[in-house]
Amino acid sequence: MFTATGDDWADRAAALSLHTRMFIDGSWEDGTAEPLAPISPRDGRALPPIAAASAADIDRAVRSARAAFDAGVWSRIAPRERGQRLIAFAQKIHDNAEELALTISLEMGKPVREALQTELRAVVNCFRWYGEAADKVLDELPVTAPNSLALVTREPAGVVAAVVPWNFPLTMTAWKLAPALAVGNSVVLKPAEHTTFSALRLAELAHEAGLPAGVLNVTPGAGHVAGRALGEHPDVDVVTFTGSPEVGRRFLGYAAASNGKRVWPELGGKTASLVLPDADLERAVRATADGCFYNQGQMCTASSRLLVPRAQYDRALEIAAEVARTSLPADPFDVSTSMGAIVSEKQLAGIAGFVERAVADDAELAAGSTERFSAVDGGSYFAPVVLGVTPAHEVAQREVFGPVLSVIAYDDVDDALAIANGTEYGLAAALWSTDLNAVHTLSRRLRAGVVWVNCFEEGDMTIPFGGVKGSGFGRDKSLHAMEKFTDLKTTWIELS
Ligand code: NAP
Ligand code: MG
């Protein structure tokens, strides 16, 4: 399991039967908005059109979610039972992992091997983890005077809207759905336009695993129509969102203008990988470049800024350029491929624009080019780029969401910290050193939600994931994520 083999993935993709309708109240329905017209970035081929939700369709989905919640078919069953069905859901995903991985690869271009090995493994693990946790979180019994009894309990919030991006489509979805469902909510999921097929298949598997009708609805559609309608809906209690800072802030606005619903934004990043003078430079630079190019650089945590002591700058640029030159894109359906296609032509043009402007602004182009790369005819490919830049360069400040690494020289530790903290973002950071004192003092001063030391992208379900500053304040994963989807209730009882 979770190991992609064989060379027949293109044939298998052609034979996939893809869902193209919305999943509302346990059945497949047509949408009343302009259908989505997805394109596979692997080869530019048109995929089947998908029904898209209008505000009226979203209203129907929210009503269904509310009715299921009020009926108690999920919200008031024993937590143990909810947990068991989530574990059954995880098993269904496990049993269909190859098909789901292939669907993701087809719709957004990541290598099928990565989709299976990394993404599907994480998704199965996430649903299992929250399924197991469902009946292991305790409420509180405060210490009171003898004539009273106080209960502090956590109640499910009600209807949760989940709006997610396309880069790790099912992982992000699992991070939202699993904790929200584990504590008893009903959910309406709006997948990203590029990754709707995989989300619809997930809904079907959830239904097969015993989630009652209305507990999980999937409403495909355009962000500014379907996403916005969820954000503005007066009967949605919580929005959990992963995506760009711009859209995240819109959701805060939708909430303010409607019912004051809770919004949990998990937004972009501009991760600094800070290499201290004592570190193993080669190892740190290689890991940083890999962390920047992974998933075609379409990662909120992408280690897109490499900070090195000025004396080691030339050597660092050389090593990073070598990694870039040996990480070229190839056919996502070839199991030996580690870098696939960029999600869309629009995204590709955006990435190339960042590189063009950097070069025009005197950045040093150490690897890659401003031109697209050719891997599969008709597809959207872009080879990794390494740039030598100053902290003020646009490319060192803004999120590219593509395989573009900025290498920056620093003079001393205070300078390095100022550069690391000197963007609008604060999602993650990495530190490379074996000096215990430096590691602890610097990690405290880094303004980031996650700090990796002598590693990159490590972790498991037990740790919270999310950012500070412009990266938002929501946290996925860990038991803390369950709190986002509950309300505290106090019951005070006078005893006579
Ligand atoms: P995005 O454009 O913000 O879209 C995210 C979701 O919001 C999509 O479902 C999108 O729908 C929807 N949306 C777009 N415009 C909307 C609007 N006006 N109102 C309501 N919903 C709207 O982000 P993306 O391009 O999919 O993903 C890239 C971004 O996600 C990057 O900034 C990245 O850093 C961030 N990200 C963060 C994390 C994290 O955990 N912190 C993880 C992964 C990605 P459509 O698809 O229809 O546009
Ligand atoms: Mg977008």
Coordinates of C-alpha atoms and ligand atoms in Angstrom, one line a residue:
M1 CA 0.0 0.0 0.0
F2 CA 1.1 3.6 -0.6
T3 CA 3.7 2.6 -3.1
A4 CA 3.0 3.5 -6.7
T5 CA 4.3 0.9 -9.2
G6 CA 3.7 0.1 -12.8
D7 CA 3.6 2.3 -16.0
D8 CA -0.1 2.1 -16.8
W9 CA -1.2 5.2 -14.8
A10 CA -2.2 7.2 -18.0
D11 CA -4.5 4.3 -19.1
R12 CA -5.9 4.1 -15.6
A13 CA -6.6 7.9 -15.6
A14 CA -8.4 7.6 -18.9
A15 CA -10.6 4.9 -17.3
L16 CA -11.4 6.8 -14.1
S17 CA -15.1 7.5 -13.6
L18 CA -15.3 11.0 -12.2
H19 CA -18.1 12.5 -10.2
T20 CA -19.4 15.8 -11.7
R21 CA -22.4 16.7 -9.5
M22 CA -22.7 18.3 -6.1
F23 CA -23.3 16.1 -3.1
I24 CA -26.1 17.5 -1.0
D25 CA -28.1 15.8 1.7
G26 CA -26.8 12.4 0.7
S27 CA -27.5 12.6 -3.1
W28 CA -26.0 13.9 -6.3
E29 CA -27.5 17.1 -7.5
D30 CA -27.1 19.5 -10.4
G31 CA -25.9 23.0 -9.6
T32 CA -27.5 26.2 -10.9
A33 CA -24.3 28.3 -11.4
E34 CA -22.1 28.2 -14.5
P35 CA -20.4 24.8 -14.5
L36 CA -16.6 24.5 -13.8
A37 CA -14.4 23.6 -16.8
P38 CA -11.4 21.8 -15.3
I39 CA -8.2 21.2 -17.3
S40 CA -5.5 18.7 -16.4
P41 CA -2.2 20.6 -16.1
R42 CA -0.4 17.4 -17.0
D43 CA -1.2 17.8 -20.7
G44 CA -3.7 20.6 -21.0
R45 CA -6.5 18.2 -21.7
A46 CA -10.1 19.3 -20.8
L47 CA -11.7 17.2 -18.1
P48 CA -15.5 16.7 -17.7
P49 CA -17.4 19.9 -16.7
I50 CA -18.5 19.9 -13.0
A51 CA -21.8 21.3 -11.6
A52 CA -21.2 24.5 -9.6
A53 CA -23.1 25.8 -6.7
S54 CA -24.9 29.2 -6.7
A55 CA -25.9 31.0 -3.5
A56 CA -29.3 29.2 -3.6
D57 CA -27.5 25.8 -3.9
I58 CA -25.3 26.7 -0.9
D59 CA -28.4 27.6 1.0
R60 CA -29.8 24.1 0.3
A61 CA -26.6 22.5 1.5
V62 CA -26.5 24.6 4.7
R63 CA -30.1 23.7 5.4
S64 CA -29.4 20.0 5.0
A65 CA -26.4 20.3 7.3
R66 CA -28.5 22.2 9.9
A67 CA -31.3 19.6 9.7
A68 CA -28.9 16.8 10.2
F69 CA -27.3 18.6 13.1
D70 CA -30.7 19.3 14.8
A71 CA -31.9 15.8 14.2
G72 CA -29.0 14.5 16.3
V73 CA -28.1 11.7 13.8
W74 CA -24.5 12.6 14.2
S75 CA -24.3 15.4 16.7
R76 CA -25.9 13.5 19.5
I77 CA -24.7 9.9 18.9
A78 CA -22.1 8.5 21.3
P79 CA -18.6 9.9 20.5
R80 CA -17.3 6.4 20.4
E81 CA -19.8 5.6 17.5
R82 CA -18.7 8.8 15.6
G83 CA -15.1 7.7 16.1
Q84 CA -15.7 4.3 14.7
R85 CA -17.4 5.6 11.6
L86 CA -14.5 8.0 11.0
I87 CA -12.1 5.1 11.3
A88 CA -14.3 3.2 8.8
F89 CA -14.1 6.2 6.6
A90 CA -10.3 6.2 6.9
Q91 CA -10.3 2.5 5.9
K92 CA -12.5 3.3 2.8
I93 CA -10.0 6.0 1.8
H94 CA -7.1 3.5 2.4
D95 CA -8.8 0.9 0.2
N96 CA -9.3 3.5 -2.6
A97 CA -6.0 5.3 -2.1
E98 CA -4.6 4.6 -5.6
E99 CA -7.7 5.9 -7.3
L100 CA -7.8 9.1 -5.2
A101 CA -4.1 9.7 -5.7
L102 CA -4.5 9.3 -9.4
T103 CA -7.4 11.7 -9.4
I104 CA -5.4 14.4 -7.6
S105 CA -2.5 13.9 -10.0
L106 CA -4.8 14.2 -12.9
E107 CA -6.5 17.4 -11.7
M108 CA -3.6 19.3 -10.2
G109 CA -0.5 17.8 -11.6
K110 CA 1.5 16.5 -8.6
P111 CA 3.3 13.2 -9.2
V112 CA 1.1 10.2 -8.6
R113 CA 3.7 8.6 -6.5
E114 CA 3.8 11.6 -4.2
A115 CA 0.0 11.9 -4.1
L116 CA -0.1 8.3 -2.9
Q117 CA 2.9 8.1 -0.7
T118 CA 2.6 11.4 1.1
E119 CA -0.9 12.8 0.6
L120 CA -3.1 9.8 0.8
R121 CA -1.1 8.3 3.7
A122 CA -1.6 11.6 5.6
V123 CA -5.3 11.7 4.9
V124 CA -5.9 8.1 6.1
N125 CA -3.8 8.8 9.2
C126 CA -5.7 12.1 9.9
F127 CA -9.2 10.5 9.8
R128 CA -8.0 7.6 11.9
W129 CA -6.3 9.8 14.4
Y130 CA -9.4 12.0 15.0
G131 CA -11.6 8.9 15.0
E132 CA -9.5 7.5 17.8
A133 CA -9.5 10.8 19.6
A134 CA -13.3 11.3 19.4
D135 CA -14.0 9.7 22.8
K136 CA -10.8 10.6 24.5
V137 CA -11.2 14.3 25.2
L138 CA -12.5 15.1 28.7
D139 CA -14.7 17.9 29.9
E140 CA -14.1 19.9 33.1
L141 CA -15.5 19.7 36.6
P142 CA -14.4 22.9 38.4
V143 CA -13.8 22.8 42.1
T144 CA -16.9 24.4 43.7
A145 CA -18.4 24.9 47.2
P146 CA -20.2 21.9 48.6
N147 CA -23.6 23.2 47.8
S148 CA -23.0 23.6 44.0
L149 CA -21.8 21.7 41.0
A150 CA -20.4 23.2 37.9
L151 CA -19.9 21.5 34.6
V152 CA -17.8 22.9 31.8
T153 CA -18.6 21.0 28.6
R154 CA -17.7 21.3 25.0
E155 CA -20.6 21.3 22.6
P156 CA -20.3 21.0 18.8
A157 CA -20.6 24.4 17.2
G158 CA -23.2 23.4 14.6
V159 CA -22.7 23.9 10.9
V160 CA -19.1 24.2 9.7
A161 CA -18.1 25.5 6.3
A162 CA -14.7 24.3 5.1
V163 CA -13.1 26.2 2.2
V164 CA -9.8 24.7 1.0
P165 CA -7.0 25.1 -1.6
W166 CA -5.7 22.8 -4.3
N167 CA -2.1 22.2 -3.4
F168 CA -2.7 19.4 -0.9
P169 CA -6.4 19.1 -1.6
L170 CA -7.3 16.0 0.4
T171 CA -4.8 16.7 3.2
M172 CA -6.2 20.2 3.8
T173 CA -9.7 18.7 3.6
A174 CA -8.9 16.0 6.1
W175 CA -7.3 18.5 8.5
K176 CA -10.7 20.4 8.5
L177 CA -13.2 17.6 8.3
A178 CA -11.8 15.1 10.7
P179 CA -11.8 17.3 13.9
A180 CA -15.0 19.1 12.9
L181 CA -16.8 15.8 12.4
A182 CA -15.2 14.0 15.4
V183 CA -16.8 16.5 17.8
G184 CA -20.3 16.2 16.1
N185 CA -20.7 19.0 13.6
S186 CA -22.2 18.9 10.2
V187 CA -20.0 20.2 7.4
V188 CA -20.4 21.9 4.0
L189 CA -17.1 21.6 2.0
K190 CA -16.2 24.0 -0.9
P191 CA -13.2 22.4 -2.6
A192 CA -10.9 24.5 -4.8
E193 CA -12.0 24.6 -8.4
H194 CA -8.9 22.7 -9.6
T195 CA -9.4 19.7 -7.2
T196 CA -13.1 19.0 -7.1
F197 CA -13.2 15.5 -8.4
S198 CA -11.2 14.1 -5.5
A199 CA -13.4 15.9 -3.0
L200 CA -16.6 14.5 -4.6
R201 CA -15.2 11.0 -4.4
L202 CA -14.4 11.6 -0.7
A203 CA -18.0 12.5 0.0
E204 CA -19.1 9.3 -1.5
L205 CA -16.7 7.2 0.6
A206 CA -17.9 9.1 3.7
H207 CA -21.5 8.2 2.9
E208 CA -20.5 4.5 2.4
A209 CA -18.7 4.6 5.7
G210 CA -21.9 5.5 7.6
L211 CA -22.0 9.3 7.7
P212 CA -25.7 10.2 7.6
A213 CA -27.2 12.3 4.8
G214 CA -26.5 16.0 5.4
V215 CA -23.6 15.5 7.7
L216 CA -21.1 16.1 4.9
N217 CA -22.1 18.1 1.9
V218 CA -19.7 18.9 -1.0
T219 CA -20.6 22.0 -3.0
P220 CA -18.2 22.7 -5.9
G221 CA -18.1 26.1 -7.4
A222 CA -16.3 29.4 -7.9
G223 CA -14.7 31.0 -4.9
H224 CA -16.4 34.3 -5.4
V225 CA -19.8 32.6 -5.7
A226 CA -20.0 29.4 -3.7
G227 CA -17.2 30.3 -1.2
R228 CA -18.6 33.7 -0.6
A229 CA -22.1 32.4 -0.1
L230 CA -20.8 30.1 2.6
G231 CA -18.9 33.0 4.2
E232 CA -22.0 35.2 4.2
H233 CA -24.6 32.6 5.1
P234 CA -26.5 33.5 8.3
D235 CA -26.8 29.9 9.5
V236 CA -23.1 28.8 9.2
D237 CA -21.5 28.8 12.6
V238 CA -17.8 28.4 11.8
V239 CA -15.7 28.9 8.7
T240 CA -12.4 27.0 8.5
F241 CA -10.3 28.2 5.6
T242 CA -6.9 27.5 4.1
G243 CA -5.8 29.6 1.2
S244 CA -4.3 33.0 0.4
P245 CA -4.2 36.0 2.8
E246 CA -6.4 38.0 0.5
V247 CA -9.2 35.5 0.5
G248 CA -8.7 34.8 4.2
R249 CA -9.3 38.4 5.0
R250 CA -12.4 38.4 2.8
F251 CA -13.9 35.7 5.0
L252 CA -13.3 37.8 8.1
G253 CA -15.3 40.5 6.2
Y254 CA -18.1 38.2 5.2
A255 CA -18.4 37.1 8.9
A256 CA -18.5 40.7 10.1
A257 CA -21.2 41.6 7.6
S258 CA -23.4 38.6 8.3
N259 CA -23.8 36.8 11.6
G260 CA -20.4 37.3 13.2
K261 CA -19.5 33.7 12.7
R262 CA -16.1 32.4 13.8
V263 CA -13.5 32.3 11.0
W264 CA -10.3 30.2 11.3
P265 CA -7.8 31.5 8.6
E266 CA -4.7 29.4 7.8
L267 CA -3.0 31.5 5.1
G268 CA 0.3 31.7 3.1
G269 CA 3.9 31.8 4.2
K270 CA 7.4 32.9 3.3
T271 CA 9.5 30.5 5.3
A272 CA 13.0 31.5 6.2
S273 CA 15.6 28.7 6.5
L274 CA 18.3 30.2 8.7
V275 CA 21.7 28.5 8.5
L276 CA 24.0 29.4 11.4
P277 CA 27.8 29.5 10.8
D278 CA 28.4 26.2 12.6
A279 CA 25.8 24.2 10.6
D280 CA 26.6 21.5 8.0
L281 CA 26.1 23.9 5.0
E282 CA 25.7 21.3 2.3
R283 CA 23.0 19.4 4.3
A284 CA 21.1 22.5 5.2
V285 CA 21.1 24.0 1.7
R286 CA 20.1 20.7 0.1
A287 CA 17.2 20.3 2.6
T288 CA 16.1 23.9 2.1
A289 CA 16.1 23.6 -1.7
D290 CA 14.2 20.4 -1.6
G291 CA 11.7 22.0 0.8
C292 CA 11.3 24.9 -1.6
F293 CA 10.8 22.8 -4.7
Y294 CA 8.7 20.0 -3.2
N295 CA 5.1 19.9 -4.7
Q296 CA 6.4 22.2 -7.5
G297 CA 6.9 24.8 -4.8
Q298 CA 3.2 25.1 -4.2
M299 CA 3.5 24.9 -0.5
C300 CA 2.4 27.4 2.1
T301 CA 5.5 26.3 4.1
A302 CA 7.9 26.2 1.1
S303 CA 11.4 27.1 2.4
S304 CA 11.6 29.9 -0.2
R305 CA 14.2 32.0 1.6
L306 CA 17.6 30.6 2.4
L307 CA 19.6 32.8 4.8
V308 CA 23.3 32.1 5.0
P309 CA 26.4 33.8 6.5
R310 CA 27.9 36.2 3.9
A311 CA 31.1 34.2 3.8
Q312 CA 29.2 31.1 2.8
Y313 CA 26.9 32.8 0.3
D314 CA 28.7 31.8 -3.0
R315 CA 29.0 28.2 -1.9
A316 CA 25.3 28.1 -0.8
L317 CA 24.2 29.5 -4.2
E318 CA 26.2 26.8 -6.0
I319 CA 24.8 23.9 -4.0
A320 CA 21.2 25.2 -4.3
A321 CA 21.7 25.6 -8.1
E322 CA 22.9 22.1 -8.3
V323 CA 19.8 20.8 -6.5
A324 CA 17.6 22.8 -8.9
R325 CA 19.3 21.5 -12.0
T326 CA 18.8 17.9 -10.8
S327 CA 15.1 18.4 -9.9
L328 CA 13.5 18.9 -13.3
P329 CA 9.8 18.4 -13.9
A330 CA 8.6 15.2 -15.7
D331 CA 5.4 13.3 -16.4
P332 CA 3.3 13.1 -13.1
F333 CA 2.1 9.7 -14.2
D334 CA 5.6 8.3 -14.3
V335 CA 6.3 6.7 -10.9
S336 CA 10.0 7.8 -10.9
T337 CA 8.9 11.5 -11.2
S338 CA 9.4 13.7 -8.2
M339 CA 8.4 17.1 -9.7
G340 CA 5.2 17.3 -11.7
A341 CA 3.1 20.1 -13.3
I342 CA 2.2 23.5 -12.0
V343 CA -1.6 23.6 -11.2
S344 CA -2.7 25.9 -14.1
E345 CA -1.4 28.2 -16.8
K346 CA -2.4 31.2 -14.7
Q347 CA -0.3 30.0 -11.8
L348 CA 2.6 29.3 -14.2
A349 CA 2.4 32.8 -15.6
G350 CA 2.4 34.3 -12.1
I351 CA 5.5 32.3 -11.1
A352 CA 7.4 33.3 -14.3
G353 CA 6.4 37.0 -13.7
F354 CA 8.1 36.9 -10.2
V355 CA 11.3 35.5 -11.8
E356 CA 11.2 38.1 -14.7
R357 CA 10.8 41.0 -12.3
A358 CA 13.6 39.7 -10.0
V359 CA 16.0 39.4 -12.9
A360 CA 15.1 42.8 -14.2
D361 CA 15.8 44.1 -10.7
D362 CA 19.4 42.7 -10.7
A363 CA 18.8 39.4 -8.9
E364 CA 21.4 36.8 -9.7
L365 CA 19.9 33.9 -11.7
A366 CA 21.9 30.9 -10.5
A367 CA 19.6 28.2 -11.9
G368 CA 16.5 27.9 -14.0
S369 CA 15.0 30.5 -16.4
T370 CA 12.0 32.7 -16.9
E371 CA 10.6 30.4 -19.6
R372 CA 8.3 27.4 -19.2
F373 CA 9.7 23.9 -19.2
S374 CA 8.6 21.2 -21.6
A375 CA 7.9 17.8 -20.0
V376 CA 4.5 16.5 -21.4
D377 CA 3.1 18.1 -24.5
G378 CA 0.4 20.7 -23.7
G379 CA 1.1 20.6 -20.0
S380 CA 2.2 23.4 -17.5
Y381 CA 5.7 22.9 -16.3
F382 CA 8.3 25.2 -14.8
A383 CA 11.8 24.2 -13.8
P384 CA 13.2 25.2 -10.4
V385 CA 14.8 28.6 -10.1
V386 CA 17.5 29.8 -7.7
L387 CA 18.0 33.5 -7.3
G388 CA 20.6 35.5 -5.3
V389 CA 18.7 38.4 -3.9
T390 CA 18.6 41.1 -1.1
P391 CA 15.9 40.9 1.6
A392 CA 14.0 43.8 -0.1
H393 CA 13.6 42.1 -3.5
E394 CA 9.9 41.5 -4.2
V395 CA 10.6 37.7 -4.6
A396 CA 12.0 37.7 -1.1
Q397 CA 9.0 39.4 0.4
R398 CA 6.0 37.9 -1.4
E399 CA 4.7 34.3 -1.6
V400 CA 5.5 32.9 -5.1
F401 CA 3.8 29.5 -4.7
G402 CA 6.1 28.0 -7.2
P403 CA 9.7 26.5 -7.2
V404 CA 11.6 29.7 -6.7
L405 CA 14.3 29.9 -4.0
S406 CA 15.7 33.2 -2.9
V407 CA 19.2 33.0 -1.4
I408 CA 20.1 35.9 1.0
A409 CA 23.4 36.7 2.8
Y410 CA 23.3 38.0 6.4
D411 CA 26.0 39.7 8.5
D412 CA 25.3 38.5 12.0
V413 CA 22.6 36.8 14.0
D414 CA 20.6 40.0 14.7
D415 CA 20.7 40.8 11.0
A416 CA 19.5 37.2 10.2
L417 CA 16.6 37.5 12.6
A418 CA 15.5 40.8 11.3
I419 CA 15.5 39.4 7.7
A420 CA 13.7 36.2 8.8
N421 CA 11.0 38.2 10.6
G422 CA 10.9 40.9 8.0
T423 CA 8.0 39.8 5.9
E424 CA 4.2 40.1 6.4
Y425 CA 4.1 36.3 7.0
G426 CA 4.7 34.1 10.0
L427 CA 3.8 30.6 9.2
A428 CA 7.0 28.6 9.6
A429 CA 10.8 28.9 9.9
A430 CA 13.8 26.5 10.0
L431 CA 17.0 26.8 12.0
W432 CA 20.2 24.9 11.2
S433 CA 22.7 24.6 14.1
T434 CA 23.9 22.3 16.8
D435 CA 24.5 25.1 19.2
L436 CA 21.8 24.4 21.8
N437 CA 21.9 27.9 23.2
A438 CA 21.6 29.5 19.8
V439 CA 18.8 27.1 18.8
H440 CA 16.6 27.9 21.8
T441 CA 17.2 31.6 21.9
L442 CA 16.6 32.1 18.2
S443 CA 13.6 29.8 18.0
R444 CA 11.9 32.0 20.6
R445 CA 12.6 35.1 18.7
L446 CA 11.4 33.8 15.4
R447 CA 7.8 35.1 14.7
A448 CA 6.4 31.9 13.2
G449 CA 3.8 29.3 14.2
V450 CA 6.2 26.4 13.5
V451 CA 10.0 26.2 13.9
W452 CA 11.9 23.3 12.5
V453 CA 15.4 22.7 13.9
N454 CA 17.9 20.7 11.8
C455 CA 15.0 19.3 9.7
F456 CA 12.2 20.5 7.4
E457 CA 8.5 19.6 7.2
E458 CA 8.8 17.0 10.0
G459 CA 6.0 16.4 12.5
D460 CA 2.9 14.2 13.1
M461 CA -0.8 14.6 14.0
T462 CA 0.0 15.4 17.7
I463 CA 1.3 18.9 16.9
P464 CA -0.7 22.1 15.9
F465 CA 0.1 23.6 12.6
G466 CA -0.6 27.3 11.7
G467 CA 0.9 30.7 11.7
V468 CA 1.0 34.2 13.1
K469 CA 0.9 37.7 11.5
G470 CA -0.3 37.7 7.9
S471 CA -0.3 33.9 7.9
G472 CA -3.5 33.9 10.0
F473 CA -4.3 32.4 13.4
G474 CA -6.1 29.1 12.7
R475 CA -4.4 25.9 13.8
D476 CA -4.9 22.5 12.1
K477 CA -4.0 19.1 13.6
S478 CA -3.6 18.0 17.2
L479 CA -6.3 18.0 19.8
H480 CA -6.4 21.8 19.7
A481 CA -8.1 21.6 16.3
M482 CA -11.1 20.1 17.9
E483 CA -11.6 23.2 20.1
K484 CA -12.0 25.3 17.0
F485 CA -15.3 23.5 16.3
T486 CA -16.8 23.5 19.7
D487 CA -18.3 26.0 22.1
L488 CA -17.8 25.9 25.9
K489 CA -21.0 25.5 27.9
T490 CA -21.2 26.1 31.6
T491 CA -23.9 24.4 33.6
W492 CA -24.2 25.6 37.2
I493 CA -26.3 23.5 39.6
E494 CA -27.4 24.5 43.1
L495 CA -27.5 21.5 45.4
S496 CA -29.8 21.6 48.4
Ligands
NAP1 P1 -7.1 30.9 -2.7 O1 -7.2 31.6 -4.0 O2 -7.2 31.8 -1.5 O3 -8.3 29.9 -2.6 C1 -8.6 29.1 -1.5 C2 -10.1 28.7 -1.5 O4 -10.9 29.9 -1.4 C3 -10.5 28.1 -2.8 O5 -11.5 27.1 -2.5 C4 -11.1 29.2 -3.6 O6 -12.0 28.8 -4.6 C5 -11.8 30.0 -2.5 N1 -12.0 31.4 -2.9 C6 -11.3 32.2 -3.8 N2 -11.8 33.4 -3.9 C7 -12.8 33.5 -2.9 C8 -13.7 34.5 -2.5 N3 -13.7 35.7 -3.1 N4 -14.6 34.2 -1.5 C9 -14.7 33.0 -1.0 N5 -13.8 32.0 -1.3 C10 -12.9 32.2 -2.3 O7 -5.8 30.0 -2.5 P2 -5.3 28.9 -3.5 O8 -4.8 29.6 -4.7 O9 -6.3 27.9 -3.7 O10 -4.1 28.3 -2.6 C11 -2.9 29.0 -2.5 C12 -2.8 29.7 -1.1 O11 -3.2 28.9 0.0 C13 -1.4 30.2 -0.8 O12 -1.4 31.5 -0.3 C14 -1.0 29.2 0.2 O13 0.1 29.7 1.0 C15 -2.2 29.0 1.0 N6 -2.1 27.7 1.7 C16 -2.0 27.8 3.1 C17 -1.8 26.6 3.9 C18 -1.8 26.7 5.4 O14 -2.0 25.7 6.0 N7 -1.4 27.8 6.0 C19 -1.8 25.4 3.2 C20 -1.9 25.3 1.8 C21 -2.1 26.5 1.1 P3 -11.6 28.7 -6.1 O15 -10.7 27.5 -6.2 O16 -12.8 28.5 -6.8 O17 -10.8 30.0 -6.5
MG2 MG -7.0 31.0 -6.1

